[in-house]
Coordinates of N, CA, C and O in Angstrom, one line a residue:
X120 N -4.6 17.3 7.0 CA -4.1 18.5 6.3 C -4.3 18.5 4.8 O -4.8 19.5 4.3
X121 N -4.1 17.2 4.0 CA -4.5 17.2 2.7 C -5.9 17.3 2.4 O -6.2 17.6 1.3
X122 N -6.8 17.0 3.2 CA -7.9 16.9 2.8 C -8.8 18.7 3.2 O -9.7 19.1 2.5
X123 N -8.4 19.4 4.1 CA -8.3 20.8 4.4 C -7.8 21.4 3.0 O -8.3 22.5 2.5
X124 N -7.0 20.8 2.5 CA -6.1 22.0 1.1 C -7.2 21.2 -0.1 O -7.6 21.9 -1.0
X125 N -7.5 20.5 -0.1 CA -8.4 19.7 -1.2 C -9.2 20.7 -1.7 O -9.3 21.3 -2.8
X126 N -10.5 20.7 0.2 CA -11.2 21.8 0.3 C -11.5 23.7 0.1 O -12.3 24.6 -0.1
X127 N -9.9 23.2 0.4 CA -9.4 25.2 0.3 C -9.4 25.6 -1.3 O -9.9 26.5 -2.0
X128 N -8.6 24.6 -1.7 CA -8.4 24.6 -3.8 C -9.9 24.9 -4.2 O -10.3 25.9 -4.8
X129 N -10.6 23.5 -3.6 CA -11.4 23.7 -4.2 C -12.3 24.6 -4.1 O -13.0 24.7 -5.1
X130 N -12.5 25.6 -2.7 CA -12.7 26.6 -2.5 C -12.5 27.5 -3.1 O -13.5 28.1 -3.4
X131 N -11.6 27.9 -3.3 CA -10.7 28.6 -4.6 C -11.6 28.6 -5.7 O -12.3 29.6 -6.0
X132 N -11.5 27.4 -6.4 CA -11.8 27.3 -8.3 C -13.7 27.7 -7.6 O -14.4 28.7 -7.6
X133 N -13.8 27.0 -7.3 CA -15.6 27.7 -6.9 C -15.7 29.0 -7.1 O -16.4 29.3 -8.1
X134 N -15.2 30.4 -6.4 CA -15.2 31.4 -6.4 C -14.7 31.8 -7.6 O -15.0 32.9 -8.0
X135 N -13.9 31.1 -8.3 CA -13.0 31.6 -9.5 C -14.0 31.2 -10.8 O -14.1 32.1 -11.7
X136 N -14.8 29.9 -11.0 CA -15.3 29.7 -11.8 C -16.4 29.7 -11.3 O -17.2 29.1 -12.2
X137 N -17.3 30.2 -9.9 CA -18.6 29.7 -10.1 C -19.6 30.9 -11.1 O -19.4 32.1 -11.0
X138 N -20.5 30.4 -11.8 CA -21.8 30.5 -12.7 C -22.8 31.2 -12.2 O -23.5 30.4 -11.7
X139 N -23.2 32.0 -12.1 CA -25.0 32.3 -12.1 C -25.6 31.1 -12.8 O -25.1 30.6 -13.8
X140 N -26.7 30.9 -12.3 CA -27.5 30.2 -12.8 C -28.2 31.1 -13.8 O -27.9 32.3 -14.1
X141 N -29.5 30.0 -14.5 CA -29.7 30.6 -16.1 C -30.9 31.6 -15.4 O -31.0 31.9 -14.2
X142 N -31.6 31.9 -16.5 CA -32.7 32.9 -16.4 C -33.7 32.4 -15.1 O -33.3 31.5 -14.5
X143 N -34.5 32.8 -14.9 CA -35.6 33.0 -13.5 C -37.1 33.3 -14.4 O -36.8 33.6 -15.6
X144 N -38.7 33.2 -14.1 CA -39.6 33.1 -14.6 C -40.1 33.7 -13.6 O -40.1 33.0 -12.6
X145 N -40.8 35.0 -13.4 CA -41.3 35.5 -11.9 C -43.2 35.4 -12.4 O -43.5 35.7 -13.5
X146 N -44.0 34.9 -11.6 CA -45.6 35.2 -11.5 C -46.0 35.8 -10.2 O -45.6 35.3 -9.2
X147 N -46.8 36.9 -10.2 CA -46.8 37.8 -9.0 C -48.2 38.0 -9.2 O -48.9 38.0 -10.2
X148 N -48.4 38.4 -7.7 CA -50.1 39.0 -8.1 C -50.1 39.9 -6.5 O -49.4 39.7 -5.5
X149 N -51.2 40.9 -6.8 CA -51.4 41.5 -5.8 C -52.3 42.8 -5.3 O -53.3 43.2 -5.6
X150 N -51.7 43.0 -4.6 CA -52.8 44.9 -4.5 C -52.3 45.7 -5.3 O -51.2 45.4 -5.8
X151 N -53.0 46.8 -5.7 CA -52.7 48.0 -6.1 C -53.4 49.1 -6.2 O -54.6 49.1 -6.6
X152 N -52.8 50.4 -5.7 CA -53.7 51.5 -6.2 C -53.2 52.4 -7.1 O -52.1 52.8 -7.2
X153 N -54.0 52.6 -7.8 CA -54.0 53.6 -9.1 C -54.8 55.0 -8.7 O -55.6 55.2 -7.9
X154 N -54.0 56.3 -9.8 CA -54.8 57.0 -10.2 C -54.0 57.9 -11.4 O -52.8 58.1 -11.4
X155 N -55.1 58.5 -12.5 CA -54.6 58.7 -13.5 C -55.4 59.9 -13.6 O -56.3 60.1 -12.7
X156 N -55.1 60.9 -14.6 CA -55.6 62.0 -15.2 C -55.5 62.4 -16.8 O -54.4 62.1 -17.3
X157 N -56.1 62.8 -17.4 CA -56.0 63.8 -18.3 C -56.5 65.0 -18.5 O -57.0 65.3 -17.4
X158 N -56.9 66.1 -19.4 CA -56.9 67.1 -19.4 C -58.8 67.2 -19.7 O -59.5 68.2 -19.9
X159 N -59.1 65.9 -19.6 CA -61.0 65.6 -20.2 C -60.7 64.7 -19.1 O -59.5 64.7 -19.4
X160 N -60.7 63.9 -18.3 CA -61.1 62.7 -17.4 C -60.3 62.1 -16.2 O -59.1 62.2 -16.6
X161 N -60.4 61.7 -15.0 CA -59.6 61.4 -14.0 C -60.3 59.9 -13.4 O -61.5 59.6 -13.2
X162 N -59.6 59.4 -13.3 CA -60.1 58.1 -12.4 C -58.8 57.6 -11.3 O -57.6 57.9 -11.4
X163 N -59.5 56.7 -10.2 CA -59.0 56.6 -9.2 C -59.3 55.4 -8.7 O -60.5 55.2 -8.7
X164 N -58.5 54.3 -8.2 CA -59.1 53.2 -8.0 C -58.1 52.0 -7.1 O -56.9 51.9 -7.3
X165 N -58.7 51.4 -6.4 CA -57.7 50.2 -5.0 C -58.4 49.0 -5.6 O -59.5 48.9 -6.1
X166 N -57.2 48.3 -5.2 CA -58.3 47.0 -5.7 C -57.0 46.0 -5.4 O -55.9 46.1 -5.9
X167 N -57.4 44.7 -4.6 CA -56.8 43.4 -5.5 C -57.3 42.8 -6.8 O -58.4 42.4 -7.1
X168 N -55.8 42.9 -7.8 CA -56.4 42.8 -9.1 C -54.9 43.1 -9.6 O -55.2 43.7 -10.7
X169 N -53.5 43.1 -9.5 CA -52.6 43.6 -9.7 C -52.1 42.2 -10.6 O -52.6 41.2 -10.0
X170 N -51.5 42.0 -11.4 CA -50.6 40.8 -12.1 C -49.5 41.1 -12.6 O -49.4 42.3 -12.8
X171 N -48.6 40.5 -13.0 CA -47.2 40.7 -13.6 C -46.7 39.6 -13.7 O -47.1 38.8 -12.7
X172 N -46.0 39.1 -14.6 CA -45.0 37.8 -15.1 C -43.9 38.6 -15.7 O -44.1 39.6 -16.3
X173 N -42.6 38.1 -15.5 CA -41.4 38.8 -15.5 C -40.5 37.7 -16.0 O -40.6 36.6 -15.5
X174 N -39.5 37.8 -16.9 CA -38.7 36.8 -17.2 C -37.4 38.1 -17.1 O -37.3 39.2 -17.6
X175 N -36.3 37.0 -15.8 CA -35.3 37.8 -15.4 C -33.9 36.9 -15.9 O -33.9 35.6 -16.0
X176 N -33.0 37.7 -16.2 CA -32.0 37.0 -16.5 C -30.6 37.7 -16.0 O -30.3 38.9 -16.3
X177 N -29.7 36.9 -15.2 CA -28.3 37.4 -14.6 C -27.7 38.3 -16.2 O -27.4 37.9 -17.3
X178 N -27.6 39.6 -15.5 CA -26.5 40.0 -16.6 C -25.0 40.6 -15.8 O -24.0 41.0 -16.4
X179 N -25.0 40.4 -14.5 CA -23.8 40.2 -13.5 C -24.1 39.8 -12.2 O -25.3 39.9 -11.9
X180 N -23.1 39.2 -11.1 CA -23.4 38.6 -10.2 C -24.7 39.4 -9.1 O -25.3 38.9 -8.2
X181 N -25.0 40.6 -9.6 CA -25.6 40.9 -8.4 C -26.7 41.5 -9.3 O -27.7 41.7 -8.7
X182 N -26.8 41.9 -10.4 CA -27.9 42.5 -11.3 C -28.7 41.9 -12.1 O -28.1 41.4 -13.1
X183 N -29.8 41.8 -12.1 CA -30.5 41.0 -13.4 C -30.9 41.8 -14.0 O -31.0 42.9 -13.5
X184 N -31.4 41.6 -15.7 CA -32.3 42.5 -16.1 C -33.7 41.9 -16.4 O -33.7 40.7 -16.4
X185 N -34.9 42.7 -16.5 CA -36.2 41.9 -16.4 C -37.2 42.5 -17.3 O -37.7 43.6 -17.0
X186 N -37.7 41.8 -18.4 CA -38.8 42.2 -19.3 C -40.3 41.2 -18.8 O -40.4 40.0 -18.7
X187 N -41.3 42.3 -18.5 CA -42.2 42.4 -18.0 C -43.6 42.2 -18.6 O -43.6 42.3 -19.8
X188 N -44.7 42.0 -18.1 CA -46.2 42.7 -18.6 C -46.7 42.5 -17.5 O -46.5 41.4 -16.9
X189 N -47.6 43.7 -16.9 CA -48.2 44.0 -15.8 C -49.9 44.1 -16.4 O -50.0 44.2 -17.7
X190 N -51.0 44.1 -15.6 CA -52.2 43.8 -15.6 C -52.9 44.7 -14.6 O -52.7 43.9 -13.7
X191 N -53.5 45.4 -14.1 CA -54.4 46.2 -12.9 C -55.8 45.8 -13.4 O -56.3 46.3 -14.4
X192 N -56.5 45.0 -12.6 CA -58.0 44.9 -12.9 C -58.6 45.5 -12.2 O -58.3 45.4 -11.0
X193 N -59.4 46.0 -12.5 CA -61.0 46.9 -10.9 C -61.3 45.9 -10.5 O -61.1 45.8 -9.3
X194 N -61.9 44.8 -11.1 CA -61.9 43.7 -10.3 C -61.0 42.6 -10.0 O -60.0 42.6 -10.8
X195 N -61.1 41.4 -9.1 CA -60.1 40.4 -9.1 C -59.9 40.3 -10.3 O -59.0 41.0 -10.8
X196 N -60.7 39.5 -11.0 CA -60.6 39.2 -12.2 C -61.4 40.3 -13.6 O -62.6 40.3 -13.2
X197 N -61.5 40.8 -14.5 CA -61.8 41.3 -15.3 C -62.4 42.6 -14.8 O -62.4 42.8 -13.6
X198 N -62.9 43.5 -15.7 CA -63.4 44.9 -14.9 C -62.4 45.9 -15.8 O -61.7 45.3 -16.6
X199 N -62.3 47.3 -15.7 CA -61.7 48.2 -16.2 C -60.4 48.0 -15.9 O -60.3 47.7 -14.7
X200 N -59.1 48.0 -16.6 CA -57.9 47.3 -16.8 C -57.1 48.4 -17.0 O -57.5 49.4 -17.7
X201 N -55.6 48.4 -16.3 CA -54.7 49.1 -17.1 C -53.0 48.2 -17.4 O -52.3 47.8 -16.5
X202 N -52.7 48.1 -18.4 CA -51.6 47.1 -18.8 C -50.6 47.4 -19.7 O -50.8 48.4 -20.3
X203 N -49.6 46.8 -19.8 CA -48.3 47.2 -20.7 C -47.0 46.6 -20.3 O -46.9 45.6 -19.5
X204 N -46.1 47.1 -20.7 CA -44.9 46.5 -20.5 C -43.9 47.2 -19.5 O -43.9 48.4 -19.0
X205 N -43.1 46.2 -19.3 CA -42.3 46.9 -17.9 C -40.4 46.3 -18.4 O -40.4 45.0 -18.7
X206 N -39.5 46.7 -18.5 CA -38.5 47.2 -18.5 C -37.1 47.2 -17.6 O -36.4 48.1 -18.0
X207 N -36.7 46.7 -16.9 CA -36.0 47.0 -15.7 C -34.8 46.5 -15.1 O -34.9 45.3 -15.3
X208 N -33.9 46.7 -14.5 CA -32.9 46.2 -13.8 C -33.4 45.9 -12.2 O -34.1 46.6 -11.5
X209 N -32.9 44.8 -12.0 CA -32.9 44.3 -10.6 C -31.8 44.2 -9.5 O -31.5 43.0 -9.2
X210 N -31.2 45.1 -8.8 CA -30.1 45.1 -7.7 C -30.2 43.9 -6.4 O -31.3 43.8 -5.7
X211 N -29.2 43.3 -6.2 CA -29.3 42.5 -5.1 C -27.9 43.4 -4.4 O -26.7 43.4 -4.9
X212 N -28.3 44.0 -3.4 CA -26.8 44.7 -2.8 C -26.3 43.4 -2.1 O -25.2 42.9 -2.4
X213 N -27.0 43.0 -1.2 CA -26.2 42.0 0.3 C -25.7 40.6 -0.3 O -25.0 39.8 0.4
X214 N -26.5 40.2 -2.0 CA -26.9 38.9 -2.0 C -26.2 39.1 -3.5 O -25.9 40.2 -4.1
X215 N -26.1 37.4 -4.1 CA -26.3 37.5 -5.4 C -27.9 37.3 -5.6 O -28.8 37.0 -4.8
X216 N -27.9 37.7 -7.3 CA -29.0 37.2 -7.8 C -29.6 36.0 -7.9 O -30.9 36.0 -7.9
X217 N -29.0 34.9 -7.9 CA -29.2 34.0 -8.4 C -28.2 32.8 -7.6 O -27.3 33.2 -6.8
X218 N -28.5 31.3 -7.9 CA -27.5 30.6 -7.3 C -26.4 30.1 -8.0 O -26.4 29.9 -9.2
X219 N -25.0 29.9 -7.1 CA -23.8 29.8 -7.5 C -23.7 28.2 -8.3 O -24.4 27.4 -7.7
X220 N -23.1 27.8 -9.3 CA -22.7 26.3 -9.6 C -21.6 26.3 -9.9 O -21.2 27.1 -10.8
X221 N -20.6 25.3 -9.4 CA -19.4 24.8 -9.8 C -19.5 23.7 -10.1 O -20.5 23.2 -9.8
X222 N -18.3 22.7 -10.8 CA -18.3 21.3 -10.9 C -17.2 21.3 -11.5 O -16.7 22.1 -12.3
X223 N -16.7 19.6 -10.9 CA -15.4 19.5 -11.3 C -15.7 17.8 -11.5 O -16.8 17.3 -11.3
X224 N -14.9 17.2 -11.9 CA -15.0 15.4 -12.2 C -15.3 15.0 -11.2 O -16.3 14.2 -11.2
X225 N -14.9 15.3 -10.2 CA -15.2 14.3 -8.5 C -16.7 15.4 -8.1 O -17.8 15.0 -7.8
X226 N -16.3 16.5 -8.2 CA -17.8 16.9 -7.4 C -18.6 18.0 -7.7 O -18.0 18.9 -8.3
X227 N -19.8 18.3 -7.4 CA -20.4 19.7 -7.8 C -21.1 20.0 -6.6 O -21.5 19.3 -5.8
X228 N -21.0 21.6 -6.5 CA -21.7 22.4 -5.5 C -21.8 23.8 -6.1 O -21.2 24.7 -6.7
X229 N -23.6 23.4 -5.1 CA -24.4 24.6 -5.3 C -24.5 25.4 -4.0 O -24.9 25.1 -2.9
X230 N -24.1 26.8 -4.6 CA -24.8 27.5 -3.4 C -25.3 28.2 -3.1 O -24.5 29.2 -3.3
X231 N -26.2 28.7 -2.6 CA -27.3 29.7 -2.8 C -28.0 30.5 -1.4 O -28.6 29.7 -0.5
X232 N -28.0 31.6 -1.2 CA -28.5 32.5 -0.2 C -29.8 32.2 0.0 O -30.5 32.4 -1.0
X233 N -30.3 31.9 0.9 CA -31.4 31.8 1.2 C -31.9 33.4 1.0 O -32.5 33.7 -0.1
X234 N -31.7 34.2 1.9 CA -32.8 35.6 1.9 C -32.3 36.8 0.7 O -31.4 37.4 1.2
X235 N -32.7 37.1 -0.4 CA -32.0 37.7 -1.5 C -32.7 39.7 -1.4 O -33.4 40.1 -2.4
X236 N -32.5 40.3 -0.5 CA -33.6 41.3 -0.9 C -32.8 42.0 -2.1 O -31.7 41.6 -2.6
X237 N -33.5 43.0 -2.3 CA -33.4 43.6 -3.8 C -34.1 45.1 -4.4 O -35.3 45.3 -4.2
X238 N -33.4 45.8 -4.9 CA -34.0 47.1 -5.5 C -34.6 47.3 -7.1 O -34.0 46.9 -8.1
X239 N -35.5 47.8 -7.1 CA -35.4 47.5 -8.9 C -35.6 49.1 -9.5 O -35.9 50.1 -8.9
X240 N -35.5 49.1 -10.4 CA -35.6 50.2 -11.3 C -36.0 50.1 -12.4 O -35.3 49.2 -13.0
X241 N -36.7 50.4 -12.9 CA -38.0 50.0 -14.4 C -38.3 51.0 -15.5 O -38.8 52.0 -15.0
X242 N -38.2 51.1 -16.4 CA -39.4 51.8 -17.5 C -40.7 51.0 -17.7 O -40.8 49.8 -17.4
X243 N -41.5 51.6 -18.1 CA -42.9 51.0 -17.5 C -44.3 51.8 -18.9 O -44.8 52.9 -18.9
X244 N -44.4 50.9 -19.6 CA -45.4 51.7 -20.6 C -47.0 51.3 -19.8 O -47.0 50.4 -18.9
X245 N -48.0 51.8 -20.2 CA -49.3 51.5 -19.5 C -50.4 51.8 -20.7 O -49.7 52.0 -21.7
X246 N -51.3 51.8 -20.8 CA -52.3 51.6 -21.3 C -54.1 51.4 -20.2 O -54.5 50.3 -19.7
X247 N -54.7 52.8 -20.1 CA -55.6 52.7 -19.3 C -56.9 52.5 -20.0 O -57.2 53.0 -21.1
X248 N -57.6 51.9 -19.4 CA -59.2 51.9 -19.9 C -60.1 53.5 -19.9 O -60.6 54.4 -20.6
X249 N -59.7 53.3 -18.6 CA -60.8 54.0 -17.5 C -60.7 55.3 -18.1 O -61.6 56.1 -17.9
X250 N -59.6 55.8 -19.0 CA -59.2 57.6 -19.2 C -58.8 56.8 -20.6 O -58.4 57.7 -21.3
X251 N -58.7 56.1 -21.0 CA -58.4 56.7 -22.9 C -57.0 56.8 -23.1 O -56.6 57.3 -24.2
X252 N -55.9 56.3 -21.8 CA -54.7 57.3 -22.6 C -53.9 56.3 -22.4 O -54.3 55.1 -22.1
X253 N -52.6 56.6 -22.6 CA -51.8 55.7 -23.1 C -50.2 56.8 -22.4 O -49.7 57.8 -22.9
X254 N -49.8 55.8 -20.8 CA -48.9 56.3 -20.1 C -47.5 55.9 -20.2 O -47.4 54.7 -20.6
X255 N -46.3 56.6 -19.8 CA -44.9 55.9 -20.0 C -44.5 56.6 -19.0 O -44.9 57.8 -18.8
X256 N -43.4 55.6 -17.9 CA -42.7 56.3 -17.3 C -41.9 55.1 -16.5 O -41.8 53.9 -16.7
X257 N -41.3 56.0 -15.4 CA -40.1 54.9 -14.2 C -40.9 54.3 -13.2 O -42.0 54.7 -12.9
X258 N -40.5 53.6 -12.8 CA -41.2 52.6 -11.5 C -39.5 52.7 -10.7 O -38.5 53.0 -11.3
X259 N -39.8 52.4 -9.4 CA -39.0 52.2 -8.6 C -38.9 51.3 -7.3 O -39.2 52.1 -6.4
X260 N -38.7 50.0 -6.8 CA -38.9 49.3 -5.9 C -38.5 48.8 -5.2 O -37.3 49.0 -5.4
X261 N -38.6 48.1 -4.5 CA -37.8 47.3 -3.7 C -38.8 45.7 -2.8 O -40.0 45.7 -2.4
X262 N -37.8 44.5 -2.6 CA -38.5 43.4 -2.4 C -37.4 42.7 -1.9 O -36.3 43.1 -1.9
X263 N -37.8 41.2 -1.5 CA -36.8 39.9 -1.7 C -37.6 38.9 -2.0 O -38.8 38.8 -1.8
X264 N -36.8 38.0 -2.6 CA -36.7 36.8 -2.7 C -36.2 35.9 -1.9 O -35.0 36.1 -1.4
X265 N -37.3 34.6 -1.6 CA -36.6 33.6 -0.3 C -36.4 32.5 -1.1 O -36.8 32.7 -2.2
X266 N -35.8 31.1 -1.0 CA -34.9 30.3 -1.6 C -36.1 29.5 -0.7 O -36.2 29.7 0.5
X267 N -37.2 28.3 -1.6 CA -38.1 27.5 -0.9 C -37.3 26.3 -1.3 O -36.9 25.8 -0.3
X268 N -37.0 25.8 -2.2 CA -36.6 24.6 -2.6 C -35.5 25.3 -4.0 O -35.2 26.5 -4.1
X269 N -35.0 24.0 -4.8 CA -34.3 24.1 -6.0 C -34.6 24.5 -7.0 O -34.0 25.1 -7.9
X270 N -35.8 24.2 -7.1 CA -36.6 24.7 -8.2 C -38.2 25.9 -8.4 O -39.1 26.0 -9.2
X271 N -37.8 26.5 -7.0 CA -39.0 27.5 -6.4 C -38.4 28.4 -5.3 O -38.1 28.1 -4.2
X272 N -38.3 29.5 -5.8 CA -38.1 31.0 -5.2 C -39.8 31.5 -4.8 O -40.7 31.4 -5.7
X273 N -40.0 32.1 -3.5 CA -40.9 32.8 -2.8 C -40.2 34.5 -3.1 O -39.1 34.8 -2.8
X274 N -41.2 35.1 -3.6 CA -41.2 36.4 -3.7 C -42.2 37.7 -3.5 O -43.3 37.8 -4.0
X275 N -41.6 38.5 -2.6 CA -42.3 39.9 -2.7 C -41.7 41.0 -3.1 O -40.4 41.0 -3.1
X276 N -42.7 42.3 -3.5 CA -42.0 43.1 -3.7 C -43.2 44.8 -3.8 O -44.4 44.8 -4.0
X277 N -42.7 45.6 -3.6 CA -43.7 46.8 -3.4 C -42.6 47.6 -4.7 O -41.4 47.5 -4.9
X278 N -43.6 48.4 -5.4 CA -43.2 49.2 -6.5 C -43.9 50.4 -6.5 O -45.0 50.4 -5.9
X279 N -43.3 51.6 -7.0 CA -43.9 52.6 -7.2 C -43.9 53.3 -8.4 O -42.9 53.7 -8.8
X280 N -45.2 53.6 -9.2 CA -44.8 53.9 -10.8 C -45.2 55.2 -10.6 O -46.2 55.5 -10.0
X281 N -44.2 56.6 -11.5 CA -44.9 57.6 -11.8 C -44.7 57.2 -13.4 O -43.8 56.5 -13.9
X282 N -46.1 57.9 -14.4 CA -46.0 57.9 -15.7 C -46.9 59.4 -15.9 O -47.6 60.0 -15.0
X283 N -46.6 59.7 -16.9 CA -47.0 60.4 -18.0 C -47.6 60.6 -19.3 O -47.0 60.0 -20.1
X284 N -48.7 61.2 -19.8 CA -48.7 60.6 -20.7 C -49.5 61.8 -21.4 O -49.9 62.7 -20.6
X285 N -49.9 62.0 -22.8 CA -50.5 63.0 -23.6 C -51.9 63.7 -23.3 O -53.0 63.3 -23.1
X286 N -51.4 64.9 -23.2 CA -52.9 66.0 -22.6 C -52.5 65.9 -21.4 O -53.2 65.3 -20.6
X287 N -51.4 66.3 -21.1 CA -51.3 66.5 -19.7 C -51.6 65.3 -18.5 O -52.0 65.1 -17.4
X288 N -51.1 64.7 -19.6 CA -51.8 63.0 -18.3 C -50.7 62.5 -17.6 O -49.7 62.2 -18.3
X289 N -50.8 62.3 -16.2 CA -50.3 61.9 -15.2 C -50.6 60.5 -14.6 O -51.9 60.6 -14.4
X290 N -50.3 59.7 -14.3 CA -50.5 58.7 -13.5 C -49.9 58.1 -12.4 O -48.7 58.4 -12.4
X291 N -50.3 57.4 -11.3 CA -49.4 57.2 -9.7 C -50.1 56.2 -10.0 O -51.2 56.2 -10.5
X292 N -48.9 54.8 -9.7 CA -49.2 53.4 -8.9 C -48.8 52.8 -8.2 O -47.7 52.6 -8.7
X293 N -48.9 52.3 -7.1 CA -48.8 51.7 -6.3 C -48.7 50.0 -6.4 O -49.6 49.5 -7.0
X294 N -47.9 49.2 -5.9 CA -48.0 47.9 -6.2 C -47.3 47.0 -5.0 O -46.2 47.1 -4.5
X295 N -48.2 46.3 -4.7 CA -47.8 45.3 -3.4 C -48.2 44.3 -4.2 O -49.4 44.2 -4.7
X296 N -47.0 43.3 -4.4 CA -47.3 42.1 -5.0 C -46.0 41.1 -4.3 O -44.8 41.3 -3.9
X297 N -47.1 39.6 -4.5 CA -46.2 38.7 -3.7 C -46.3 37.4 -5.0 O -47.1 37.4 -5.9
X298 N -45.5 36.4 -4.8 CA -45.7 35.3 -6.0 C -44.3 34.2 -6.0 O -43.6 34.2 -5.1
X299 N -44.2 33.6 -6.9 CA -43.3 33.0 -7.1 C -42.6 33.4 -8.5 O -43.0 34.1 -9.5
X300 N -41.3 32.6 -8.3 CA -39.9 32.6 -9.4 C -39.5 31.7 -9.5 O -39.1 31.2 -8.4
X301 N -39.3 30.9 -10.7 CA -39.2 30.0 -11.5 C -38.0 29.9 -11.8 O -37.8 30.5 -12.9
X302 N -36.6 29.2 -11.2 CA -35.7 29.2 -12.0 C -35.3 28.3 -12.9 O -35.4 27.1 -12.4
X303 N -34.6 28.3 -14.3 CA -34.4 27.3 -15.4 C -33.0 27.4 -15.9 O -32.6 26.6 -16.8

């Protein structure tokens, strides 16, 4: 029986004091399709060639926020480019964000959801080659994160950007990207 109430206490102070862990480091790569306009030029283009690096940080148990830079190449590697910064909050409805830490003199525990899915919501600046222009707007998406080890998160996620931008310029993207998350 004492050793049940030990567990229950300490049950207790865990939920009472446990932590988000610190910031997360995301590298993603993947497909994407684009297409853009302006009022002189339009271009249109699929391709794997998608990149993004993301540093996310708990700003409550279930939300992160996440400053970005995204990459679109026409080719894998190099080729006509569209890039800029990205913006955004990250929702975990079912899950937290991040993993739980408690500790006390006798003991510490971690604990952490394996399957984390997730919604995000973004401002999104761009920068295109292909058209000359220079786009801003929302992204909206959704993904999870899987728990590989302690120090490596598996990640996907599909996004959808609309932007806008001067002379009537419009843009649609598309983004299927998968990668890893770095937490620190």
């Amino acid at each position: 029986m004492k050793k049940q109430l030990s567990i229950w206490l300490f049950s207790l102070t865990f939920l009472a004091t446990a932590q988000a862990s610190a910031s997360k480091f995301d590298i993603l790569g993947g497909f994407f399709s684009l297409s853009a306009k302006t009022d002189q030029a339009e271009g249109e283009f699929s391709n794997f060639g998608s990149y993004r690096v993301n540093y996310l940080t708990p700003v409550h148990r279930q939300i992160e926020f996440g400053l970005g830079y995204s990459v679109a190449m026409s080719s894998i590697i190099g080729g006509d480019m569209a890039f800029g910064f990205d913006l955004g909050l990250f929702y975990f409805p079912i899950s937290s964000s991040s993993e739980y830490r408690s500790s006390s003199d006798e003991a510490k525990l971690y604990f952490q959801e394996i399957w984390r899915p997730f919604i995000s919501a973004s401002f999104n600046q761009r920068q295109f080659q292909s058209v000359d222009a220079n786009y801003a707007g929302y992204s909206f998406g959704a993904g999870v994160e899987r728990i590989f080890n302690q120090n490596l998160n598996l990640k996907a996620e599909m996004r959808l950007l609309f932007l806008s931008g001067a002379q009537n310029g419009e843009a649609t993207q598309i983004d299927l990207l998968t990668g890893i998350s770095l937490p620190f």
